[in-house]
mmCIF file of C-alpha atoms in Angstrom:
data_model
loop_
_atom_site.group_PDB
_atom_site.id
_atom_site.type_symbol
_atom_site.label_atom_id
_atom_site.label_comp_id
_atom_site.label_asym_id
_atom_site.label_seq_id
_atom_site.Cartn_x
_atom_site.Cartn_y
_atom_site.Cartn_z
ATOM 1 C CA UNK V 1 -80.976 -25.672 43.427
ATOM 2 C CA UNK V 2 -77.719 -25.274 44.872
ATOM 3 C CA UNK V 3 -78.111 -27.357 47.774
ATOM 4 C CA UNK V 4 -79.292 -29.962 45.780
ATOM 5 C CA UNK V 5 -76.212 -29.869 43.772
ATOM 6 C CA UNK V 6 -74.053 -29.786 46.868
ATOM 7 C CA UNK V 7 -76.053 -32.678 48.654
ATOM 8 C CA UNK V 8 -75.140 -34.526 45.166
ATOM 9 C CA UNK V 9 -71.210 -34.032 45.177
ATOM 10 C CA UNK V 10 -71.242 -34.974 49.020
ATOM 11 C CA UNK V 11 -73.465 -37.903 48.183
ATOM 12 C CA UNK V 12 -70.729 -38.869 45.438
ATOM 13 C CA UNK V 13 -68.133 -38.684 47.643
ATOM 14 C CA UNK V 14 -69.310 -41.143 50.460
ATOM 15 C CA UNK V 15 -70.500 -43.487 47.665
ATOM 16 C CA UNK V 16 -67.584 -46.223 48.185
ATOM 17 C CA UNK V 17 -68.521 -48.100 44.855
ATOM 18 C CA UNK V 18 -66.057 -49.802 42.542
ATOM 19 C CA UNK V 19 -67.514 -50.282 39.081
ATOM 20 C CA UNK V 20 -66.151 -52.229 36.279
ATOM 21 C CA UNK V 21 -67.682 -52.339 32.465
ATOM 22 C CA UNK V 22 -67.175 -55.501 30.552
ATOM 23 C CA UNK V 23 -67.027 -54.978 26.744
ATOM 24 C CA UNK V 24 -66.501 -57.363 24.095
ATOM 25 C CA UNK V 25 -63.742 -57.456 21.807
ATOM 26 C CA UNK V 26 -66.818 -58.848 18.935
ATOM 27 C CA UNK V 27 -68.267 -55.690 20.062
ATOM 28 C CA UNK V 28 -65.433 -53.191 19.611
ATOM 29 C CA UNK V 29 -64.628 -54.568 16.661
ATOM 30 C CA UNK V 30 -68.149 -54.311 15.027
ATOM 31 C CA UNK V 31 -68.001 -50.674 16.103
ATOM 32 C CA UNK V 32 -64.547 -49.924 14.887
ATOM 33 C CA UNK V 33 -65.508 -51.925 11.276
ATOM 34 C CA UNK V 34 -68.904 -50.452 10.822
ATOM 35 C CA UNK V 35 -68.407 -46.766 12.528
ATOM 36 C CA UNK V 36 -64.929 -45.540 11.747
ATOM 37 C CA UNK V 37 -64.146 -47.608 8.435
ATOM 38 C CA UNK V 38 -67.552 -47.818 6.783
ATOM 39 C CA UNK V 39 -68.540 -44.113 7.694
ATOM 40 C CA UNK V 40 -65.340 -42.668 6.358
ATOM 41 C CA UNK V 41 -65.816 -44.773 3.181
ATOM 42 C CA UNK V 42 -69.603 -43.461 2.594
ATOM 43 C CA UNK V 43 -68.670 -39.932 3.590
ATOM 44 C CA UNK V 44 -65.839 -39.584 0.871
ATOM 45 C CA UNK V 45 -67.832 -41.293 -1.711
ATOM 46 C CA UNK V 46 -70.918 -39.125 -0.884
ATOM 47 C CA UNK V 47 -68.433 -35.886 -0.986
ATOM 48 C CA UNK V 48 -66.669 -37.053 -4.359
ATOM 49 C CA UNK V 49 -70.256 -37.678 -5.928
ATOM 50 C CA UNK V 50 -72.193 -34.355 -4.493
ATOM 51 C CA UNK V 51 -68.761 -32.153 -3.484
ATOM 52 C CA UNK V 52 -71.078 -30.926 -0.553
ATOM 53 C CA UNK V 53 -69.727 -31.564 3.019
ATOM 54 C CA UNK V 54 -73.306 -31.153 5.002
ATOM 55 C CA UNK V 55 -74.622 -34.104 2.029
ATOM 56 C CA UNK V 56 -71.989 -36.205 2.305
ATOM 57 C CA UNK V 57 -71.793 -35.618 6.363
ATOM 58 C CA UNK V 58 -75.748 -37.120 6.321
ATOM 59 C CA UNK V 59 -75.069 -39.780 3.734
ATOM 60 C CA UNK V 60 -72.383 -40.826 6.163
ATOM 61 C CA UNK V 61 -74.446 -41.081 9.092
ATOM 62 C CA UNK V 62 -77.776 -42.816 7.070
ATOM 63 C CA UNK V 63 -75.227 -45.421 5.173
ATOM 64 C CA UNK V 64 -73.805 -46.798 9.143
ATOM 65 C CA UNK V 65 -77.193 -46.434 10.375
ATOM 66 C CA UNK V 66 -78.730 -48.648 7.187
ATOM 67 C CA UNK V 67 -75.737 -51.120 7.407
ATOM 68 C CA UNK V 68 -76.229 -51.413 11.372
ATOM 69 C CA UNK V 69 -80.083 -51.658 11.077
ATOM 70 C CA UNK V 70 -79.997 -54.336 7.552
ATOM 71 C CA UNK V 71 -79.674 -57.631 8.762
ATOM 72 C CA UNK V 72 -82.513 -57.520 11.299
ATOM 73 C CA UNK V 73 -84.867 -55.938 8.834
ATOM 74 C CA UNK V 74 -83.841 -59.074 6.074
ATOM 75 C CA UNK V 75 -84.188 -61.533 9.002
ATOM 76 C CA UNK V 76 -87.661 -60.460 9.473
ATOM 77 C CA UNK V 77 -88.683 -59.907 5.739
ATOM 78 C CA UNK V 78 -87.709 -63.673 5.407
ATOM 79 C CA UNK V 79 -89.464 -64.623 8.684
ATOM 80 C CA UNK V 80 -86.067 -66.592 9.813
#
């Protein structure tokens, strides 16, 4: 097992590769909009209504994950 790791680092460190990751700014914002704003905004109005961190930490995470998942579920209820 530790060979293998070694063999790894010394394969990383001949690998002369130059990578580059294109995101979109559509993309980032979508994430900032519908992670960050809308999951603070369910998360405190979970916690005001149930004044349980661990409910309102879940109702968070399902209310981003419903909003993210929505549109493609209406697009095929509608057969558009």
């Amino acid at each position: 097992m530790i060979s293998f790791i070694h063999r790894l680092k010394l394969a990383r460190l001949h690998h002369h590769e130059f990578r580059v990751y294109i995101v979109k700014s559509s993309t980032l914002k979508k994430f900032v909009v519908v992670e960050l704003i809308l999951g603070y905004l369910v998360y405190n109005v979970a916690l005001y209504l149930c004044h349980n961190d661990l409910l309102a930490g879940a109702s968070s995470w399902a209310g981003t994950e419903g909003v993210k998942r929505l549109p493609p579920l209406i697009r095929r209820i509608a057969g558009v």
